[in-house]
Short mmCIF file of C-alpha atoms in Angstrom, two decimals:
data_model
loop_
_atom_site.label_atom_id
_atom_site.label_comp_id
_atom_site.label_asym_id
_atom_site.label_seq_id
_atom_site.Cartn_x
_atom_site.Cartn_y
_atom_site.Cartn_z
CA MET A 1 12.16 5.69 -28.31
CA LYS A 2 15.80 5.71 -29.35
CA ILE A 3 17.36 2.76 -31.13
CA GLY A 4 20.70 2.57 -32.87
CA VAL A 5 24.38 1.74 -33.05
CA SER A 6 27.26 3.73 -31.65
CA PHE A 7 30.65 3.93 -33.37
CA SER A 8 32.30 5.42 -30.30
CA ALA A 9 32.60 4.47 -26.62
CA LEU A 10 29.32 4.16 -24.71
CA ASP A 11 28.71 5.65 -21.26
CA PRO A 12 25.58 3.59 -20.61
CA TRP A 13 24.39 5.05 -17.29
CA ALA A 14 24.93 8.59 -18.51
CA GLU A 15 22.99 7.70 -21.69
CA ILE A 16 20.02 6.38 -19.72
CA ARG A 17 20.07 9.34 -17.35
CA LEU A 18 20.22 11.85 -20.20
CA TYR A 19 17.55 10.04 -22.18
CA GLN A 20 15.15 10.00 -19.24
CA GLU A 21 15.80 13.67 -18.51
CA THR A 22 15.15 14.79 -22.06
CA ASN A 23 12.21 12.51 -22.87
CA ARG A 24 9.49 13.61 -20.51
CA ASP A 25 6.50 12.09 -22.30
CA CYS A 26 6.13 9.30 -19.78
CA ALA A 27 7.24 11.27 -16.71
CA GLY A 28 4.86 10.55 -13.83
CA LYS A 29 3.46 7.53 -15.69
CA PHE A 30 6.34 5.10 -15.32
CA GLY A 31 6.99 3.32 -12.06
CA ALA A 32 9.60 0.89 -13.34
CA THR A 33 12.78 1.07 -15.39
CA ALA A 34 14.58 -2.20 -16.10
CA SER A 35 17.91 -1.92 -17.80
CA PHE A 36 20.71 -4.15 -18.95
CA VAL A 37 24.27 -3.31 -19.88
CA GLY A 38 26.51 -5.86 -21.59
CA THR A 39 30.24 -5.27 -21.07
CA MET A 40 33.31 -6.81 -22.65
CA ARG A 41 35.08 -9.26 -20.36
CA GLU A 42 38.80 -9.95 -20.36
CA PHE A 43 38.23 -13.68 -20.79
CA ASN A 44 35.92 -15.90 -22.87
CA GLU A 45 35.75 -19.66 -23.37
CA GLY A 46 38.62 -19.99 -20.92
CA GLU A 47 40.99 -17.71 -22.83
CA GLY A 48 42.25 -14.18 -22.19
CA VAL A 49 40.80 -11.62 -24.60
CA THR A 50 42.64 -8.34 -25.10
CA GLY A 51 40.36 -6.69 -27.65
CA MET A 52 37.32 -7.19 -29.86
CA THR A 53 35.98 -5.90 -33.15
CA LEU A 54 32.22 -5.68 -33.52
CA GLU A 55 31.15 -5.85 -37.15
CA HIS A 56 27.59 -5.13 -38.24
CA TYR A 57 25.42 -4.96 -41.34
CA PRO A 58 24.51 -1.25 -41.56
CA GLY A 59 20.87 -0.67 -42.39
CA MET A 60 19.80 -4.22 -41.62
CA THR A 61 20.94 -3.68 -38.03
CA ASP A 62 18.62 -0.72 -37.50
CA ARG A 63 15.76 -2.54 -39.17
CA GLN A 64 16.19 -5.64 -36.98
CA LEU A 65 16.64 -3.66 -33.76
CA GLU A 66 13.44 -1.74 -34.49
CA LYS A 67 11.60 -4.98 -35.15
CA ILE A 68 12.83 -6.45 -31.85
CA VAL A 69 11.62 -3.42 -29.88
CA ALA A 70 8.28 -3.42 -31.73
CA ASN A 71 7.82 -7.10 -30.82
CA ALA A 72 8.45 -6.36 -27.15
CA ALA A 73 6.03 -3.40 -27.25
CA LYS A 74 3.38 -5.63 -28.80
CA GLN A 75 3.76 -8.23 -26.07
CA PHE A 76 4.20 -6.02 -22.99
CA PRO A 77 2.66 -2.69 -21.88
CA ILE A 78 5.83 -0.61 -22.06
CA LEU A 79 6.13 3.17 -22.30
CA ASP A 80 9.57 3.80 -23.74
CA VAL A 81 12.78 2.03 -24.80
CA LEU A 82 16.39 3.06 -25.22
CA LEU A 83 18.58 0.55 -27.10
CA ILE A 84 22.15 1.20 -28.24
CA HIS A 85 24.69 -1.35 -29.50
CA ARG A 86 28.37 -0.63 -29.98
CA VAL A 87 30.22 -1.40 -33.19
CA GLY A 88 33.93 -1.04 -33.99
CA ASP A 89 36.98 -1.77 -31.85
CA LEU A 90 36.49 -2.44 -28.15
CA LEU A 91 38.73 -3.13 -25.16
CA PRO A 92 37.90 -5.18 -22.05
CA ASN A 93 35.48 -3.28 -19.77
CA ASP A 94 34.00 -1.37 -22.70
CA PRO A 95 30.19 -1.47 -22.77
CA ILE A 96 28.83 -3.48 -25.73
CA VAL A 97 25.11 -2.92 -25.49
CA LEU A 98 22.58 -1.09 -23.35
CA VAL A 99 18.85 -1.49 -23.18
CA ALA A 100 16.47 0.36 -20.85
CA VAL A 101 12.73 -0.15 -20.70
CA TRP A 102 10.22 2.15 -18.98
CA SER A 103 6.83 0.83 -17.90
CA ALA A 104 4.11 1.57 -15.37
CA HIS A 105 4.86 -1.71 -13.59
CA ARG A 106 7.81 -3.89 -12.68
CA GLN A 107 7.00 -7.14 -14.44
CA ALA A 108 6.47 -5.65 -17.89
CA ALA A 109 9.74 -3.70 -17.63
CA PHE A 110 11.74 -6.78 -16.61
CA ASP A 111 10.09 -9.06 -19.17
CA ALA A 112 10.47 -6.67 -22.08
CA CYS A 113 14.10 -5.85 -21.20
CA ARG A 114 15.01 -9.51 -21.12
CA MET A 115 13.09 -10.32 -24.29
CA ILE A 116 14.89 -7.55 -26.17
CA MET A 117 18.29 -8.86 -25.05
CA GLU A 118 17.38 -12.43 -26.04
CA GLU A 119 16.07 -11.50 -29.48
CA LEU A 120 18.97 -9.16 -30.13
CA LYS A 121 21.41 -12.00 -29.55
CA SER A 122 19.73 -14.24 -32.11
CA THR A 123 18.51 -11.84 -34.81
CA ALA A 124 20.51 -8.57 -34.88
CA PRO A 125 23.31 -8.76 -37.49
CA PHE A 126 26.38 -8.20 -35.34
CA TRP A 127 29.51 -10.35 -35.30
CA LYS A 128 32.33 -10.41 -32.77
CA LYS A 129 35.97 -11.04 -33.58
CA GLU A 130 38.12 -11.44 -30.49
CA VAL A 131 41.79 -10.58 -30.17
CA LEU A 132 43.54 -13.25 -28.09
CA GLU A 133 47.14 -13.39 -26.87
CA LYS A 134 47.90 -15.31 -30.07
CA GLY A 135 45.89 -14.19 -33.07
CA THR A 136 42.17 -13.57 -33.47
CA ARG A 137 39.00 -15.65 -33.57
CA TRP A 138 35.41 -15.11 -34.59
CA VAL A 139 32.93 -15.80 -31.81
CA GLU A 140 30.96 -18.67 -33.29
CA LYS A 141 27.82 -18.64 -31.26
CA ASN A 142 26.04 -17.10 -28.31
CA THR A 143 25.02 -19.75 -25.82
CA THR A 144 21.91 -19.23 -23.77
CA GLY A 145 24.12 -18.89 -20.63
CA MET B 1 20.70 -2.72 -62.67
CA ALA B 2 21.90 -5.93 -61.11
CA ILE B 3 21.80 -7.89 -57.88
CA ARG B 4 24.19 -6.72 -55.16
CA VAL B 5 25.66 -9.60 -53.18
CA ARG B 6 27.28 -8.93 -49.79
CA PHE B 7 29.27 -11.04 -47.35
CA PHE B 8 29.95 -10.33 -43.68
CA ALA B 9 32.30 -11.35 -40.89
CA SER B 10 34.04 -14.75 -41.18
CA LEU B 11 32.27 -15.47 -44.47
CA ARG B 12 33.60 -12.24 -45.94
CA GLU B 13 37.09 -13.33 -44.94
CA ARG B 14 36.53 -16.83 -46.36
CA MET B 15 35.34 -15.38 -49.68
CA GLY B 16 38.13 -12.83 -49.83
CA TYR B 17 35.78 -9.99 -50.80
CA ALA B 18 32.88 -8.07 -49.23
CA GLU B 19 30.55 -7.67 -52.18
CA LYS B 20 29.92 -8.42 -55.83
CA SER B 21 27.44 -7.30 -58.44
CA LEU B 22 25.72 -10.03 -60.44
CA PRO B 23 23.65 -9.50 -63.63
CA ALA B 24 20.09 -10.36 -62.64
CA GLU B 25 19.32 -12.53 -65.68
CA GLY B 26 18.42 -16.08 -64.70
CA LEU B 27 18.38 -15.30 -60.95
CA ALA B 28 14.93 -15.91 -59.47
CA THR B 29 15.73 -17.03 -55.91
CA VAL B 30 18.46 -16.87 -53.26
CA LYS B 31 19.39 -20.41 -54.29
CA ASP B 32 20.02 -19.21 -57.87
CA VAL B 33 22.36 -16.54 -56.50
CA LEU B 34 24.22 -19.14 -54.45
CA ASP B 35 24.56 -21.38 -57.54
CA ARG B 36 26.02 -18.50 -59.54
CA LEU B 37 28.70 -17.95 -56.84
CA ASP B 38 31.25 -20.27 -55.24
CA ARG B 39 28.46 -22.22 -53.57
CA ASP B 40 30.67 -24.77 -51.81
CA ARG B 41 32.83 -22.13 -50.25
CA ILE B 42 29.82 -20.16 -48.98
CA LEU B 43 28.08 -23.22 -47.53
CA ASN B 44 31.29 -24.52 -45.94
CA ALA B 45 29.93 -23.39 -42.55
CA GLN B 46 26.48 -22.39 -41.24
CA VAL B 47 25.20 -19.44 -43.27
CA LEU B 48 22.20 -17.13 -42.95
CA TYR B 49 20.58 -15.29 -45.86
CA ALA B 50 19.00 -11.84 -46.16
CA VAL B 51 17.24 -10.18 -49.07
CA ASN B 52 16.92 -6.41 -48.84
CA MET B 53 17.95 -6.56 -45.18
CA GLU B 54 15.26 -9.06 -44.15
CA TYR B 55 16.06 -12.64 -43.22
CA ALA B 56 15.44 -14.96 -46.18
CA GLN B 57 15.43 -18.63 -47.21
CA PRO B 58 16.90 -20.37 -50.27
CA ASP B 59 13.56 -20.11 -52.07
CA THR B 60 13.05 -16.40 -51.31
CA PRO B 61 12.56 -14.57 -54.63
CA VAL B 62 15.12 -12.03 -55.83
CA LYS B 63 14.90 -9.49 -58.62
CA ASP B 64 16.90 -6.82 -60.37
CA GLY B 65 18.03 -4.16 -57.86
CA ASP B 66 17.85 -6.41 -54.80
CA GLU B 67 20.56 -6.74 -52.19
CA VAL B 68 21.31 -10.33 -51.17
CA ALA B 69 23.52 -10.95 -48.14
CA PHE B 70 25.20 -14.06 -46.77
CA PHE B 71 26.64 -14.19 -43.28
CA PRO B 72 27.44 -16.50 -40.35
CA PRO B 73 25.14 -16.81 -37.29
CA VAL B 74 24.99 -13.48 -35.50
CA THR B 75 26.72 -12.94 -32.14
CA GLY B 76 25.61 -9.57 -30.84
CA GLY B 77 24.67 -8.75 -27.26
CA VAL B 78 26.42 -10.68 -24.52
CA ARG B 79 26.20 -14.26 -23.27
CA MET C 1 28.64 -4.36 -2.22
CA LYS C 2 26.68 -1.35 -1.07
CA ILE C 3 23.30 -1.69 0.59
CA GLY C 4 21.30 0.92 2.42
CA VAL C 5 18.64 3.58 2.66
CA SER C 6 18.82 7.17 1.46
CA PHE C 7 17.16 10.05 3.30
CA SER C 8 17.63 12.43 0.37
CA ALA C 9 16.76 12.37 -3.34
CA LEU C 10 18.30 9.54 -5.35
CA ASP C 11 19.99 10.02 -8.73
CA PRO C 12 19.94 6.31 -9.59
CA TRP C 13 21.91 6.26 -12.86
CA ALA C 14 24.57 8.53 -11.43
CA GLU C 15 24.75 6.24 -8.37
CA ILE C 16 25.27 3.12 -10.50
CA ARG C 17 27.82 4.87 -12.70
CA LEU C 18 29.79 6.17 -9.73
CA TYR C 19 29.63 2.83 -7.93
CA GLN C 20 30.94 0.95 -10.94
CA GLU C 21 33.73 3.49 -11.45
CA THR C 22 34.91 3.35 -7.86
CA ASN C 23 34.52 -0.40 -7.28
CA ARG C 24 36.97 -1.98 -9.67
CA ASP C 25 37.23 -5.42 -8.04
CA CYS C 26 35.14 -7.09 -10.72
CA ALA C 27 36.33 -4.94 -13.63
CA GLY C 28 37.08 -7.16 -16.62
CA LYS C 29 35.19 -10.04 -14.99
CA PHE C 30 31.61 -8.88 -15.37
CA GLY C 31 29.87 -9.09 -18.72
CA ALA C 32 26.38 -8.24 -17.50
CA THR C 33 24.78 -5.56 -15.36
CA ALA C 34 21.04 -5.81 -14.78
CA SER C 35 19.45 -2.95 -12.97
CA PHE C 36 16.05 -1.82 -11.85
CA VAL C 37 14.83 1.59 -10.76
CA GLY C 38 11.43 2.04 -9.15
CA THR C 39 9.96 5.52 -9.49
CA MET C 40 6.98 7.21 -7.89
CA ARG C 41 4.04 7.54 -10.27
CA GLU C 42 1.47 10.33 -10.18
CA PHE C 43 -1.39 7.85 -9.97
CA ASN C 44 -2.08 4.60 -8.11
CA GLU C 45 -5.19 2.44 -7.84
CA GLY C 46 -6.94 4.84 -10.19
CA GLU C 47 -6.32 7.95 -8.07
CA GLY C 48 -3.99 10.89 -8.48
CA VAL C 49 -1.14 10.89 -5.98
CA THR C 50 0.64 14.15 -5.20
CA GLY C 51 3.17 12.94 -2.66
CA MET C 52 4.30 9.99 -0.60
CA THR C 53 6.00 9.34 2.73
CA LEU C 54 8.19 6.25 2.98
CA GLU C 55 8.50 5.04 6.56
CA HIS C 56 11.00 2.36 7.56
CA TYR C 57 12.20 0.43 10.58
CA PRO C 58 15.82 1.60 10.97
CA GLY C 59 18.22 -1.21 11.71
CA MET C 60 15.80 -3.94 10.70
CA THR C 61 15.75 -2.48 7.20
CA ASP C 62 19.50 -2.85 6.76
CA ARG C 63 19.43 -6.31 8.21
CA GLN C 64 16.65 -7.48 5.88
CA LEU C 65 18.18 -5.86 2.80
CA GLU C 66 21.49 -7.59 3.52
CA LYS C 67 19.70 -10.90 3.93
CA ILE C 68 17.90 -10.46 0.61
CA VAL C 69 21.15 -9.76 -1.22
CA ALA C 70 22.87 -12.69 0.53
CA ASN C 71 20.04 -14.98 -0.60
CA ALA C 72 20.45 -13.85 -4.20
CA ALA C 73 24.22 -14.33 -4.01
CA LYS C 74 23.70 -17.84 -2.68
CA GLN C 75 21.39 -18.74 -5.53
CA PHE C 76 23.11 -17.02 -8.46
CA PRO C 77 26.79 -16.49 -9.41
CA ILE C 78 26.86 -12.72 -9.01
CA LEU C 79 29.89 -10.48 -8.55
CA ASP C 80 28.54 -7.31 -6.97
CA VAL C 81 25.31 -5.59 -5.91
CA LEU C 82 24.25 -2.01 -5.32
CA LEU C 83 20.91 -1.60 -3.53
CA ILE C 84 19.52 1.70 -2.25
CA HIS C 85 15.96 2.42 -1.05
CA ARG C 86 14.59 5.88 -0.42
CA VAL C 87 12.87 6.87 2.83
CA GLY C 88 11.19 10.14 3.76
CA ASP C 89 9.01 12.45 1.69
CA LEU C 90 8.80 11.90 -2.06
CA LEU C 91 7.12 13.61 -5.00
CA PRO C 92 5.91 12.00 -8.24
CA ASN C 93 8.86 11.09 -10.49
CA ASP C 94 11.20 10.68 -7.52
CA PRO C 95 13.14 7.40 -7.59
CA ILE C 96 12.07 5.02 -4.79
CA VAL C 97 14.54 2.17 -5.12
CA LEU C 98 17.49 1.13 -7.23
CA VAL C 99 19.16 -2.23 -7.54
CA ALA C 100 22.04 -3.12 -9.84
CA VAL C 101 23.62 -6.57 -10.12
CA TRP C 102 26.95 -7.36 -11.80
CA SER C 103 27.67 -10.87 -13.06
CA ALA C 104 29.82 -12.65 -15.63
CA HIS C 105 26.70 -13.65 -17.55
CA ARG C 106 23.33 -12.27 -18.50
CA GLN C 107 20.95 -14.77 -16.95
CA ALA C 108 22.39 -14.61 -13.44
CA ALA C 109 22.31 -10.80 -13.49
CA PHE C 110 18.67 -10.68 -14.62
CA ASP C 111 17.53 -13.44 -12.25
CA ALA C 112 19.26 -12.01 -9.20
CA CYS C 113 18.06 -8.45 -9.91
CA ARG C 114 14.48 -9.62 -10.19
CA MET C 115 14.71 -11.85 -7.13
CA ILE C 116 16.05 -8.98 -5.03
CA MET C 117 13.16 -6.72 -6.12
CA GLU C 118 10.60 -9.44 -5.36
CA GLU C 119 11.97 -10.25 -1.91
CA LEU C 120 12.38 -6.60 -1.04
CA LYS C 121 8.72 -6.01 -1.70
CA SER C 122 7.64 -8.76 0.66
CA THR C 123 10.23 -8.67 3.45
CA ALA C 124 11.93 -5.26 3.77
CA PRO C 125 10.21 -3.15 6.47
CA PHE C 126 9.10 -0.12 4.43
CA TRP C 127 5.61 1.40 4.41
CA LYS C 128 4.15 3.87 1.97
CA LYS C 129 1.66 6.59 2.86
CA GLU C 130 0.26 8.36 -0.16
CA VAL C 131 -0.96 11.95 -0.31
CA LEU C 132 -4.08 12.15 -2.46
CA GLU C 133 -6.07 15.18 -3.58
CA LYS C 134 -8.20 14.62 -0.49
CA GLY C 135 -6.28 13.31 2.50
CA THR C 136 -3.79 10.50 2.84
CA ARG C 137 -3.87 6.70 2.72
CA TRP C 138 -1.50 3.88 3.64
CA VAL C 139 -0.70 1.59 0.74
CA GLU C 140 -2.08 -1.68 2.00
CA LYS C 141 -0.32 -4.24 -0.14
CA ASN C 142 2.01 -4.72 -3.07
CA THR C 143 0.36 -6.83 -5.74
CA THR C 144 2.54 -9.07 -7.87
CA GLY C 145 1.76 -6.87 -10.92
CA MET D 1 16.06 -3.69 31.82
CA ALA D 2 12.77 -4.22 30.10
CA ILE D 3 11.25 -5.14 26.77
CA ARG D 4 11.03 -2.34 24.22
CA VAL D 5 7.86 -2.52 22.14
CA ARG D 6 7.65 -0.61 18.86
CA PHE D 7 4.85 0.10 16.39
CA PHE D 8 5.17 1.26 12.80
CA ALA D 9 3.14 2.89 10.04
CA SER D 10 -0.66 2.53 10.20
CA LEU D 11 -0.41 0.45 13.38
CA ARG D 12 1.57 3.22 15.07
CA GLU D 13 -1.20 5.66 14.12
CA ARG D 14 -3.88 3.22 15.34
CA MET D 15 -2.11 2.79 18.68
CA GLY D 16 -1.44 6.50 19.08
CA TYR D 17 2.18 5.97 20.12
CA ALA D 18 5.38 4.65 18.55
CA GLU D 19 6.89 2.71 21.42
CA LYS D 20 6.50 1.55 24.98
CA SER D 21 8.70 -0.10 27.59
CA LEU D 22 7.28 -3.15 29.36
CA PRO D 23 8.73 -4.77 32.50
CA ALA D 24 9.95 -8.18 31.33
CA GLU D 25 8.45 -10.17 34.22
CA GLY D 26 5.98 -12.76 33.00
CA LEU D 27 6.73 -12.14 29.35
CA ALA D 28 8.10 -15.31 27.68
CA THR D 29 6.80 -15.03 24.12
CA VAL D 30 5.55 -12.50 21.58
CA LYS D 31 2.04 -13.63 22.46
CA ASP D 32 2.62 -12.68 26.10
CA VAL D 33 3.67 -9.20 24.98
CA LEU D 34 0.52 -8.91 22.85
CA ASP D 35 -1.63 -9.98 25.80
CA ARG D 36 -0.04 -7.33 27.99
CA LEU D 37 -0.91 -4.62 25.45
CA ASP D 38 -4.19 -3.58 23.81
CA ARG D 39 -4.33 -6.87 21.94
CA ASP D 40 -7.60 -6.28 20.13
CA ARG D 41 -6.48 -2.93 18.79
CA ILE D 42 -3.18 -4.37 17.52
CA LEU D 43 -4.80 -7.38 15.85
CA ASN D 44 -7.57 -5.27 14.31
CA ALA D 45 -5.80 -5.61 10.94
CA GLN D 46 -3.09 -7.93 9.57
CA VAL D 47 0.03 -7.56 11.70
CA LEU D 48 3.61 -8.84 11.40
CA TYR D 49 5.95 -9.42 14.34
CA ALA D 50 9.69 -8.94 14.78
CA VAL D 51 11.97 -9.71 17.70
CA ASN D 52 15.33 -7.96 17.67
CA MET D 53 14.73 -6.95 14.06
CA GLU D 54 14.09 -10.49 12.80
CA TYR D 55 10.65 -11.65 11.71
CA ALA D 56 8.96 -13.60 14.49
CA GLN D 57 5.83 -15.62 15.33
CA PRO D 58 3.48 -15.48 18.35
CA ASP D 59 5.46 -18.28 20.02
CA THR D 60 8.89 -16.69 19.44
CA PRO D 61 10.63 -16.34 22.84
CA VAL D 62 11.35 -12.89 24.27
CA LYS D 63 13.55 -11.88 27.17
CA ASP D 64 14.70 -8.87 29.12
CA GLY D 65 16.40 -6.35 26.83
CA ASP D 66 14.69 -7.53 23.64
CA GLU D 67 13.03 -5.26 21.13
CA VAL D 68 9.61 -6.47 19.95
CA ALA D 69 7.99 -4.76 16.97
CA PHE D 70 4.49 -4.90 15.49
CA PHE D 71 3.70 -3.55 12.06
CA PRO D 72 1.40 -3.92 9.05
CA PRO D 73 2.43 -5.86 5.90
CA VAL D 74 5.39 -4.11 4.26
CA THR D 75 5.01 -2.17 1.01
CA GLY D 76 8.50 -1.23 -0.15
CA GLY D 77 9.80 -1.39 -3.70
CA VAL D 78 7.31 -0.79 -6.49
CA ARG D 79 4.46 -2.78 -7.95
#
């Protein structure tokens, strides 16, 4: 299990590949890996966005992310999880978050991956400030969309 | 010791500072901490509370040495 | 969009990474990438499995895979899809299938990715023959597990 | 021309051959093709049909030049 924040650019697919190669405990036992990568778009709420700052609450972030993964592991038979969230200054197309879940079977991997993303959105202490053509704005809420 | 108060994101900007140390005397709950600060300014928009990095409520107890944080609804992940 | 079968070993995360790097049409527009990788396990139905042969119906496979992706694109607002299924001889830990779906938003990416995996299982003409300690057996059905 | 009949996976092994060419005369549907072959052996287990690489039913029409395939339930992807 690896959970944390990254202060520098994420290469999500390389991270997952490397993690799976170096963590062989569940090799041969997993049949399913569901993953999700969130990426910064160049528009939001109908406006062009040229940059974003991701602020977080150090310490509380790690604690909440670990809680979220523990909840998913309690509810679904999963074998391993990789979860990394960016903080700092981002540009459009930069990855924001990656989660990968290994499980023996498909359904548990999908369900746990989605649950982690949902809980993260509502409980992990991150805040986004977008840079627009004119000035900046705090993202006020995450819709369920 | 004292109680360490922290603000994040838009609330930090609204307050004009990121943290403050309050003497713990007379502070028994998160609500007491709020009352000791500029309560109206903090509650001007939706605010969440944390005590020692766990989500808290106005009646959550606080004591000397605790860290109390106030911040807007979180917006991590992606939509 | 890239859809097909692979006759040689798959490196799924490298495939997704390369595909995203070389297909820039939806760069800046996608905020979500949901992916799934199916991997051969070293046990199935309570028995050790030492190898597997994946047979397919050439031609019909491509046709069905394209139909499955078209169905998902009809139902969900997705931007791009990468779908590759292995055929031939596999060993435990070898990737069997990878699907990645790019979309503006999270829910569509997750839903479409899962739908593609479900439909693939029931309509794409692939058959698995497992090598056990003693002899071989055809996998008779995919459960919904 | 003729009708090309193909078998896959366990059904191919059960039949002992992968394909066969049948003169098209008198063959109007998938059922007719089945009747011309070793029907009992084919239907000994659950079987799916395809005509020209599209899933088909016993009453699906066939004609000269078509490819008709018989195979067991598919098991791609992962559980």
